[in-house]
Short mmCIF file of C-alpha atoms in Angstrom, two decimals:
data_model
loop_
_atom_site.label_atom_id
_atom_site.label_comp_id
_atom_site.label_asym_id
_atom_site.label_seq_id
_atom_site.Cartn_x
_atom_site.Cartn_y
_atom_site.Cartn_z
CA UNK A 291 85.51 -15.76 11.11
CA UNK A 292 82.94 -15.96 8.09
CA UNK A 293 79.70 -14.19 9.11
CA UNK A 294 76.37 -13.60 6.57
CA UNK A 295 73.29 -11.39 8.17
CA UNK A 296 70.63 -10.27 5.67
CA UNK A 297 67.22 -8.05 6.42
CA UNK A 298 64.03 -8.81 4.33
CA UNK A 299 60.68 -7.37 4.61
CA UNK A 300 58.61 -9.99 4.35
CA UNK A 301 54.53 -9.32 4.04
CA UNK A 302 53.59 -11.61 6.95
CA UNK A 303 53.06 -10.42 10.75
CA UNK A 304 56.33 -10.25 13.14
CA UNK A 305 54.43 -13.15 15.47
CA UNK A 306 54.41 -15.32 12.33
CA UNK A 307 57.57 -14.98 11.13
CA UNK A 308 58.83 -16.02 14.79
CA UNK A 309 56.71 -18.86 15.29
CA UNK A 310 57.42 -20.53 11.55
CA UNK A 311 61.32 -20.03 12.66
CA UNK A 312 60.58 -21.45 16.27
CA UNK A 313 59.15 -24.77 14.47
CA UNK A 314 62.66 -26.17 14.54
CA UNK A 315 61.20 -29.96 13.62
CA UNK A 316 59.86 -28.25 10.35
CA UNK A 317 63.75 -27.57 8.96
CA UNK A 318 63.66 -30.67 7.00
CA UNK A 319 60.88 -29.85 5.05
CA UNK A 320 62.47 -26.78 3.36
CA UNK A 321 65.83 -25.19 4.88
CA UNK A 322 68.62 -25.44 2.55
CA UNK A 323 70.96 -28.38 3.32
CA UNK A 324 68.80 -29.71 6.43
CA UNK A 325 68.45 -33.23 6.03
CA UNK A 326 67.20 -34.18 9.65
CA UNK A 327 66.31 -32.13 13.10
CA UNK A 328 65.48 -33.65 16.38
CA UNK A 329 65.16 -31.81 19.48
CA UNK A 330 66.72 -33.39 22.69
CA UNK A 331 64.89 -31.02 24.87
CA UNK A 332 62.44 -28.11 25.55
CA UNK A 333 62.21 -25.90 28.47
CA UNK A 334 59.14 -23.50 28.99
CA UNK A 335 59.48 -20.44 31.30
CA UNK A 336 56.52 -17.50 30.75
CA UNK A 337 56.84 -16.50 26.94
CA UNK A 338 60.34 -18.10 26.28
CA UNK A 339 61.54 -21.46 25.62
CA UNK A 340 65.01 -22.55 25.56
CA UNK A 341 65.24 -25.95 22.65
CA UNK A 342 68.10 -28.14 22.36
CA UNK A 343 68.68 -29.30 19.04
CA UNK A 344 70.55 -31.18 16.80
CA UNK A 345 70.92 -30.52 12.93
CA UNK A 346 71.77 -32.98 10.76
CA UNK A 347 73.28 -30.73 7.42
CA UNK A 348 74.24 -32.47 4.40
CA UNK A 349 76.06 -31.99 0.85
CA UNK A 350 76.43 -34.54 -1.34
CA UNK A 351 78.59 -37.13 0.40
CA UNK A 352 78.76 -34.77 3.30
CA UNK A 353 76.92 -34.91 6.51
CA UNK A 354 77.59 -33.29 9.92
CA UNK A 355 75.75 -33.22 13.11
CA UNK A 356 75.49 -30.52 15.31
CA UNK A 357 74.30 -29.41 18.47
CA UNK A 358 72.71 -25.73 19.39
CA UNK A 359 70.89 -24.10 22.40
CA UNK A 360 68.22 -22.43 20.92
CA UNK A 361 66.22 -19.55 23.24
CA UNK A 362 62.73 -18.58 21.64
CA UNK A 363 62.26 -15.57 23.26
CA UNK A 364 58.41 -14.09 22.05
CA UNK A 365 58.44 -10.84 23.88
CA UNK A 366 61.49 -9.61 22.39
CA UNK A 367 60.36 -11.21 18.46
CA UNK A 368 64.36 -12.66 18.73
CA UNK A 369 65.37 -16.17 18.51
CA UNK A 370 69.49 -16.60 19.50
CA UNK A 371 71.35 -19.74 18.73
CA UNK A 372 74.55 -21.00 20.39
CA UNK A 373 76.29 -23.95 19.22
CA UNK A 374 76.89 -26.85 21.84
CA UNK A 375 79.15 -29.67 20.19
CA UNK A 376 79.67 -30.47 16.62
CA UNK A 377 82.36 -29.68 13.59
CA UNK A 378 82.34 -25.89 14.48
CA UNK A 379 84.73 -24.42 17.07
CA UNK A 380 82.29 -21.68 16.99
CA UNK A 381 78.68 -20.80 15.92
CA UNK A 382 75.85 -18.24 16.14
CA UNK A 383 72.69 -16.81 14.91
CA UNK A 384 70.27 -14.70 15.54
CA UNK A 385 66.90 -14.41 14.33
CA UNK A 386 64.94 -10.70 14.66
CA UNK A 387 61.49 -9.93 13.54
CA UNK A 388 59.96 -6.60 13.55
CA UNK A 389 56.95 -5.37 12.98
CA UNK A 390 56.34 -2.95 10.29
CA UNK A 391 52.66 -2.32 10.36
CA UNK A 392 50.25 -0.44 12.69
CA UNK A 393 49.46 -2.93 14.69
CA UNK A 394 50.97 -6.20 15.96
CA UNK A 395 48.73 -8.82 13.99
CA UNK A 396 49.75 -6.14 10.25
CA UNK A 397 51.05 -8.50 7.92
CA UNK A 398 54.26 -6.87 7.15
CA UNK A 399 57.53 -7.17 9.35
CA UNK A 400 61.80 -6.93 9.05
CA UNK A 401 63.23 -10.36 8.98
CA UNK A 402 66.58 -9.32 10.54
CA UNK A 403 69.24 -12.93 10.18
CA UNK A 404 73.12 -13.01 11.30
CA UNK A 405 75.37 -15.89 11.36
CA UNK A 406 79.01 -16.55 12.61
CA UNK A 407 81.03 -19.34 11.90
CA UNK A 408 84.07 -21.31 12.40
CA UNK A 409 84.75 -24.71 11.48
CA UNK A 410 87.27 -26.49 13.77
CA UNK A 411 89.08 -28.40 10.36
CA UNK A 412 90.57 -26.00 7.73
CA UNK A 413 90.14 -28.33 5.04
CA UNK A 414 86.62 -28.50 6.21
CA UNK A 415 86.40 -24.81 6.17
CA UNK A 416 87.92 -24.93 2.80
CA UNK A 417 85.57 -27.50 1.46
CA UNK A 418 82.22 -26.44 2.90
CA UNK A 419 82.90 -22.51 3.15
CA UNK A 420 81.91 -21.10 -0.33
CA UNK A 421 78.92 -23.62 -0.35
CA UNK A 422 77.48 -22.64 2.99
CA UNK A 423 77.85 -18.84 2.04
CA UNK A 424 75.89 -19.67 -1.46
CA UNK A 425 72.75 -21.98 1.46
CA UNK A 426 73.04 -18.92 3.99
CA UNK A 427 71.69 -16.79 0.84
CA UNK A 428 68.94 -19.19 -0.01
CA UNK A 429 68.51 -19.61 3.85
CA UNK A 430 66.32 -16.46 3.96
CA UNK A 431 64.45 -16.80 0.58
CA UNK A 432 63.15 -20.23 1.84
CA UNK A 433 61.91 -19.03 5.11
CA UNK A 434 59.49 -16.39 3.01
CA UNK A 435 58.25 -19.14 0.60
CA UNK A 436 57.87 -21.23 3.62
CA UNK A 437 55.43 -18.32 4.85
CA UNK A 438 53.83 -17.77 1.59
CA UNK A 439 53.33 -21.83 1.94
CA UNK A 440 51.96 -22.00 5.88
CA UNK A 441 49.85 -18.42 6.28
CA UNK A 442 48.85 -17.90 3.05
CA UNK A 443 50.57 -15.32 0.10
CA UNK A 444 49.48 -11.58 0.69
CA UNK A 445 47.55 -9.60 -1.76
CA UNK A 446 50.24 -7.06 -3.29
#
């Protein structure tokens, strides 16, 4: 099963990093290959919410819709996604953040990102596999100019 994870210190707090990931209905705006998001529910239980969402991911004259379970879990700085219905047979991610400075609001933090994937067509796999490895590469790098963009670019 094709899997990507990637680690990035990024120069923005841990509670940042979470919250810009968390703000699923942003995706369009900058996440490689996201053409459309809309969340079908939200749940709210002390300091974690549970999101259904679906994804709308397009390439050229390709577009697929997909469903995920999405738990926003703040005290832990992890956000876990498990697909529900769509073109994979399976999917996951996991989002970790950690913080890096000496104290929780320090502008520096791990971005910690894993993905497994399995596409329930082979010639889908075959089509779509080499270009989602090259997105799941960008994936990260547009999260961090997405920070840059929302809280501001830190002073080297």
């Amino acid at each position: 099963m094709p899997e990507f994870s990637t680690k990035r210190r990024v120069k923005h707090a841990a509670t940042d990093m979470f919250d810009l990931v968390a703000d699923v209905e942003q995706y369009p705006k900058f996440v490689p290959l996201c053409e459309a998001m809309r969340v079908r529910s939200r749940t709210e239980k002390d300091q974690t919410a549970v999101i259904v969402a679906e994804m709308t991911v397009a390439y050229k004259m390709i577009r697929q819709t997909f469903t995920s379970r999405v738990t926003l879990d703040l005290p832990k700085l992890q956000i876990v996604v498990e697909y529900l219905d769509g073109p994979f047979s399976r999917m996951q991610n996991r989002w970790t953040f950690v913080p890096k400075g000496e104290a929780p609001a320090d502008r520096l933090c791990d971005v910690e990102f894993f993905i497994e994937y399995e596409f329930k067509s082979r010639t889908f796999a075959m089509l779509m596999g080499a270009m989602f490895d090259t997105a799941f590469r960008r994936f990260a790098a547009a999260f961090e100019k997405r920070a840059d963009y929302v809280y501001g670019k830190s002073a080297e």
